[in-house]
Amino acid sequence: MKRRWSEDEIWDWYTSRDWITGMNWIPSGGIHGALWLLQEHEHDAAWRDAAREIALAHSYGINSIRFYLPFEVWQHEPDAFFAHLEQLLDLLGSYGMTMMPVLFNDCSVPRHRWSPAQLGPQPEPEAGYFGGSSESPFDDDVQGGGIVGYVLTDEPELEPTFRRWVDELAHRYGQDERIVVWNVWNEIGNSTRNDRSLPMMEKVFSWLREADVSQPLTAEIWGVGAADAYEWLLDPCRLQPVEERAIELSDIVSFHYYGDHTHAKQLTRFLKGFGRPLLNTEWMHRPYRSTIETHLPLWKSEGVGSYFFGFVNGKAQFNHVWEFIKPLPGIDTRLWMHDIVHSDFTPYDPDEIEVLKACNLPPSRPSRDVER
């Protein structure tokens, strides 16, 4: 659509389809799982593992994945990128599942610590670190506001390349029913970036609308500018200007929230005030008391689309908590932060899987009549 969807249009779209119950899927066999899967190097082995994970997700009633598209693979191996992305979309389609692609991302390290993603053999993880590496945007320096993260979109000479990336994706998949929503930007303002990415985010929204894609567009709110790591989770019903702009641009309102059940309800009711369907595109954080058992029934009863974070525990080590929250009082670092099954597919907590299946099966449709 060449403009923002009206409230009636987006509600008609949302209530005409099954409730979105998904996961943020990072294939478990590589630190950078999406790059590992879509590049050419050892793709067949990566594909065998990844296909088993998607089959498992389908058996749990999961009907969508949120998936970070690796720009670097498109940039250096475009044929492999599109061939392998098409292979993945075909697999999802065979299960009646969809993808929410993530195009750009503000979670980053400072320029002096940044290095470009490498294709080919992938690094082995460093034990004990979320993301599999001690070089992370989730340490005290970046998350504490002391330094600013760097992203490739900071380079103005690369804008034509990013325009071509967006245009090619829109041309190939802008009318594809296997794509459910375009996630234009992940966590705008993270890594102390505040509104640095806002001009480019606005351009990406406009490029997708110029391409007349048939799917809704969104960029989530997530608590930018909070005074400390936990503060926004306890008082989430407020927005920074960059988040207000994200909502103004978005067809469907999306958010990230890792906090407890009580505050999750407060935030949900606050965001319903914008008059549009809601998607929680990142949640599930056991040390923060966000769990499958407490929150998935909430999202379903409130008609909120859901993508919890992680799935199969692997080389990205999403079971470990972020470095910057380790000193916080009341954080039980013995609990897995993310992921719900071990590498052999045995559940971390069988009760979680039972709740997941109970909420997901059989499929159901949300209603606009849920209390707003």
JSON list of C-alpha atoms in Angstrom, two decimals, residues 213-294:
[
{"chain": "A", "resi": 213, "resn": "VAL", "atom": "CA", "xyz": [4.06, -3.77, -0.83]},
{"chain": "A", "resi": 214, "resn": "SER", "atom": "CA", "xyz": [0.87, -5.55, 0.19]},
{"chain": "A", "resi": 215, "resn": "GLN", "atom": "CA", "xyz": [1.97, -6.31, 3.77]},
{"chain": "A", "resi": 216, "resn": "PRO", "atom": "CA", "xyz": [1.80, -3.98, 6.79]},
{"chain": "A", "resi": 217, "resn": "LEU", "atom": "CA", "xyz": [4.93, -2.18, 7.99]},
{"chain": "A", "resi": 218, "resn": "THR", "atom": "CA", "xyz": [6.08, -1.68, 11.57]},
{"chain": "A", "resi": 219, "resn": "ALA", "atom": "CA", "xyz": [8.91, -0.47, 13.81]},
{"chain": "A", "resi": 220, "resn": "GLU", "atom": "CA", "xyz": [8.55, -1.30, 17.48]},
{"chain": "A", "resi": 221, "resn": "ILE", "atom": "CA", "xyz": [8.72, 0.70, 20.67]},
{"chain": "A", "resi": 222, "resn": "TRP", "atom": "CA", "xyz": [10.92, -0.83, 23.34]},
{"chain": "A", "resi": 223, "resn": "GLY", "atom": "CA", "xyz": [11.93, 1.65, 26.06]},
{"chain": "A", "resi": 224, "resn": "VAL", "atom": "CA", "xyz": [14.53, 3.88, 24.40]},
{"chain": "A", "resi": 225, "resn": "GLY", "atom": "CA", "xyz": [16.27, 6.34, 26.69]},
{"chain": "A", "resi": 226, "resn": "ALA", "atom": "CA", "xyz": [15.48, 4.64, 30.00]},
{"chain": "A", "resi": 227, "resn": "ALA", "atom": "CA", "xyz": [17.62, 5.77, 32.91]},
{"chain": "A", "resi": 228, "resn": "ASP", "atom": "CA", "xyz": [18.80, 2.25, 33.74]},
{"chain": "A", "resi": 229, "resn": "ALA", "atom": "CA", "xyz": [18.44, -1.35, 32.65]},
{"chain": "A", "resi": 230, "resn": "TYR", "atom": "CA", "xyz": [15.30, -2.14, 34.62]},
{"chain": "A", "resi": 231, "resn": "GLU", "atom": "CA", "xyz": [13.62, 1.23, 35.03]},
{"chain": "A", "resi": 232, "resn": "TRP", "atom": "CA", "xyz": [11.40, 1.20, 31.91]},
{"chain": "A", "resi": 233, "resn": "LEU", "atom": "CA", "xyz": [10.10, -2.31, 32.63]},
{"chain": "A", "resi": 234, "resn": "LEU", "atom": "CA", "xyz": [8.54, -0.98, 35.86]},
{"chain": "A", "resi": 235, "resn": "ASP", "atom": "CA", "xyz": [7.11, 2.16, 34.22]},
{"chain": "A", "resi": 236, "resn": "PRO", "atom": "CA", "xyz": [6.54, 1.33, 30.54]},
{"chain": "A", "resi": 237, "resn": "CYS", "atom": "CA", "xyz": [3.54, 3.52, 29.69]},
{"chain": "A", "resi": 238, "resn": "ARG", "atom": "CA", "xyz": [5.53, 6.39, 28.20]},
{"chain": "A", "resi": 239, "resn": "LEU", "atom": "CA", "xyz": [7.24, 7.03, 24.91]},
{"chain": "A", "resi": 240, "resn": "GLN", "atom": "CA", "xyz": [10.23, 8.95, 23.64]},
{"chain": "A", "resi": 241, "resn": "PRO", "atom": "CA", "xyz": [9.83, 11.10, 20.48]},
{"chain": "A", "resi": 242, "resn": "VAL", "atom": "CA", "xyz": [11.57, 8.54, 18.28]},
{"chain": "A", "resi": 243, "resn": "GLU", "atom": "CA", "xyz": [9.10, 5.89, 19.46]},
{"chain": "A", "resi": 244, "resn": "GLU", "atom": "CA", "xyz": [6.15, 8.19, 18.85]},
{"chain": "A", "resi": 245, "resn": "ARG", "atom": "CA", "xyz": [7.43, 8.62, 15.31]},
{"chain": "A", "resi": 246, "resn": "ALA", "atom": "CA", "xyz": [7.76, 4.84, 14.89]},
{"chain": "A", "resi": 247, "resn": "ILE", "atom": "CA", "xyz": [4.09, 4.44, 15.81]},
{"chain": "A", "resi": 248, "resn": "GLU", "atom": "CA", "xyz": [3.07, 7.28, 13.47]},
{"chain": "A", "resi": 249, "resn": "LEU", "atom": "CA", "xyz": [4.78, 5.48, 10.59]},
{"chain": "A", "resi": 250, "resn": "SER", "atom": "CA", "xyz": [3.64, 1.95, 11.43]},
{"chain": "A", "resi": 251, "resn": "ASP", "atom": "CA", "xyz": [0.52, 0.26, 10.11]},
{"chain": "A", "resi": 252, "resn": "ILE", "atom": "CA", "xyz": [0.40, -2.11, 13.09]},
{"chain": "A", "resi": 253, "resn": "VAL", "atom": "CA", "xyz": [1.77, -1.18, 16.52]},
{"chain": "A", "resi": 254, "resn": "SER", "atom": "CA", "xyz": [4.60, -3.42, 17.68]},
{"chain": "A", "resi": 255, "resn": "PHE", "atom": "CA", "xyz": [6.59, -3.45, 20.88]},
{"chain": "A", "resi": 256, "resn": "HIS", "atom": "CA", "xyz": [9.24, -5.31, 22.85]},
{"chain": "A", "resi": 257, "resn": "TYR", "atom": "CA", "xyz": [8.56, -5.99, 26.49]},
{"chain": "A", "resi": 258, "resn": "TYR", "atom": "CA", "xyz": [10.47, -8.33, 28.79]},
{"chain": "A", "resi": 259, "resn": "GLY", "atom": "CA", "xyz": [8.84, -7.27, 32.04]},
{"chain": "A", "resi": 260, "resn": "ASP", "atom": "CA", "xyz": [6.49, -8.97, 34.49]},
{"chain": "A", "resi": 261, "resn": "HIS", "atom": "CA", "xyz": [2.82, -9.87, 34.00]},
{"chain": "A", "resi": 262, "resn": "THR", "atom": "CA", "xyz": [1.34, -6.88, 35.87]},
{"chain": "A", "resi": 263, "resn": "HIS", "atom": "CA", "xyz": [3.30, -4.28, 33.95]},
{"chain": "A", "resi": 264, "resn": "ALA", "atom": "CA", "xyz": [2.76, -6.17, 30.70]},
{"chain": "A", "resi": 265, "resn": "LYS", "atom": "CA", "xyz": [-0.99, -5.72, 31.17]},
{"chain": "A", "resi": 266, "resn": "GLN", "atom": "CA", "xyz": [-0.49, -2.01, 31.85]},
{"chain": "A", "resi": 267, "resn": "LEU", "atom": "CA", "xyz": [1.57, -1.53, 28.71]},
{"chain": "A", "resi": 268, "resn": "THR", "atom": "CA", "xyz": [-0.89, -3.50, 26.59]},
{"chain": "A", "resi": 269, "resn": "ARG", "atom": "CA", "xyz": [-3.79, -1.32, 27.64]},
{"chain": "A", "resi": 270, "resn": "PHE", "atom": "CA", "xyz": [-1.74, 1.83, 27.09]},
{"chain": "A", "resi": 271, "resn": "LEU", "atom": "CA", "xyz": [-0.79, 0.80, 23.56]},
{"chain": "A", "resi": 272, "resn": "LYS", "atom": "CA", "xyz": [-4.36, -0.17, 22.70]},
{"chain": "A", "resi": 273, "resn": "GLY", "atom": "CA", "xyz": [-5.09, 3.53, 22.98]},
{"chain": "A", "resi": 274, "resn": "PHE", "atom": "CA", "xyz": [-3.51, 3.98, 19.55]},
{"chain": "A", "resi": 275, "resn": "GLY", "atom": "CA", "xyz": [-6.46, 2.12, 18.04]},
{"chain": "A", "resi": 276, "resn": "ARG", "atom": "CA", "xyz": [-4.50, -0.48, 16.09]},
{"chain": "A", "resi": 277, "resn": "PRO", "atom": "CA", "xyz": [-3.73, -4.19, 16.54]},
{"chain": "A", "resi": 278, "resn": "LEU", "atom": "CA", "xyz": [-0.67, -5.00, 18.64]},
{"chain": "A", "resi": 279, "resn": "LEU", "atom": "CA", "xyz": [2.30, -7.31, 18.09]},
{"chain": "A", "resi": 280, "resn": "ASN", "atom": "CA", "xyz": [4.80, -8.07, 20.84]},
{"chain": "A", "resi": 281, "resn": "THR", "atom": "CA", "xyz": [7.78, -8.96, 18.69]},
{"chain": "A", "resi": 282, "resn": "GLU", "atom": "CA", "xyz": [10.22, -9.72, 21.54]},
{"chain": "A", "resi": 283, "resn": "TRP", "atom": "CA", "xyz": [9.41, -11.11, 24.97]},
{"chain": "A", "resi": 284, "resn": "MET", "atom": "CA", "xyz": [10.17, -14.09, 27.28]},
{"chain": "A", "resi": 285, "resn": "HIS", "atom": "CA", "xyz": [12.90, -13.43, 29.81]},
{"chain": "A", "resi": 286, "resn": "ARG", "atom": "CA", "xyz": [12.78, -15.78, 32.78]},
{"chain": "A", "resi": 287, "resn": "PRO", "atom": "CA", "xyz": [15.05, -13.74, 35.12]},
{"chain": "A", "resi": 288, "resn": "TYR", "atom": "CA", "xyz": [12.75, -10.73, 34.52]},
{"chain": "A", "resi": 289, "resn": "ARG", "atom": "CA", "xyz": [9.68, -12.93, 35.28]},
{"chain": "A", "resi": 290, "resn": "SER", "atom": "CA", "xyz": [8.42, -12.96, 31.70]},
{"chain": "A", "resi": 291, "resn": "THR", "atom": "CA", "xyz": [7.56, -16.60, 31.00]},
{"chain": "A", "resi": 292, "resn": "ILE", "atom": "CA", "xyz": [5.60, -18.73, 28.57]},
{"chain": "A", "resi": 293, "resn": "GLU", "atom": "CA", "xyz": [3.26, -19.82, 31.37]},
{"chain": "A", "resi": 294, "resn": "THR", "atom": "CA", "xyz": [2.39, -16.31, 32.56]}
]
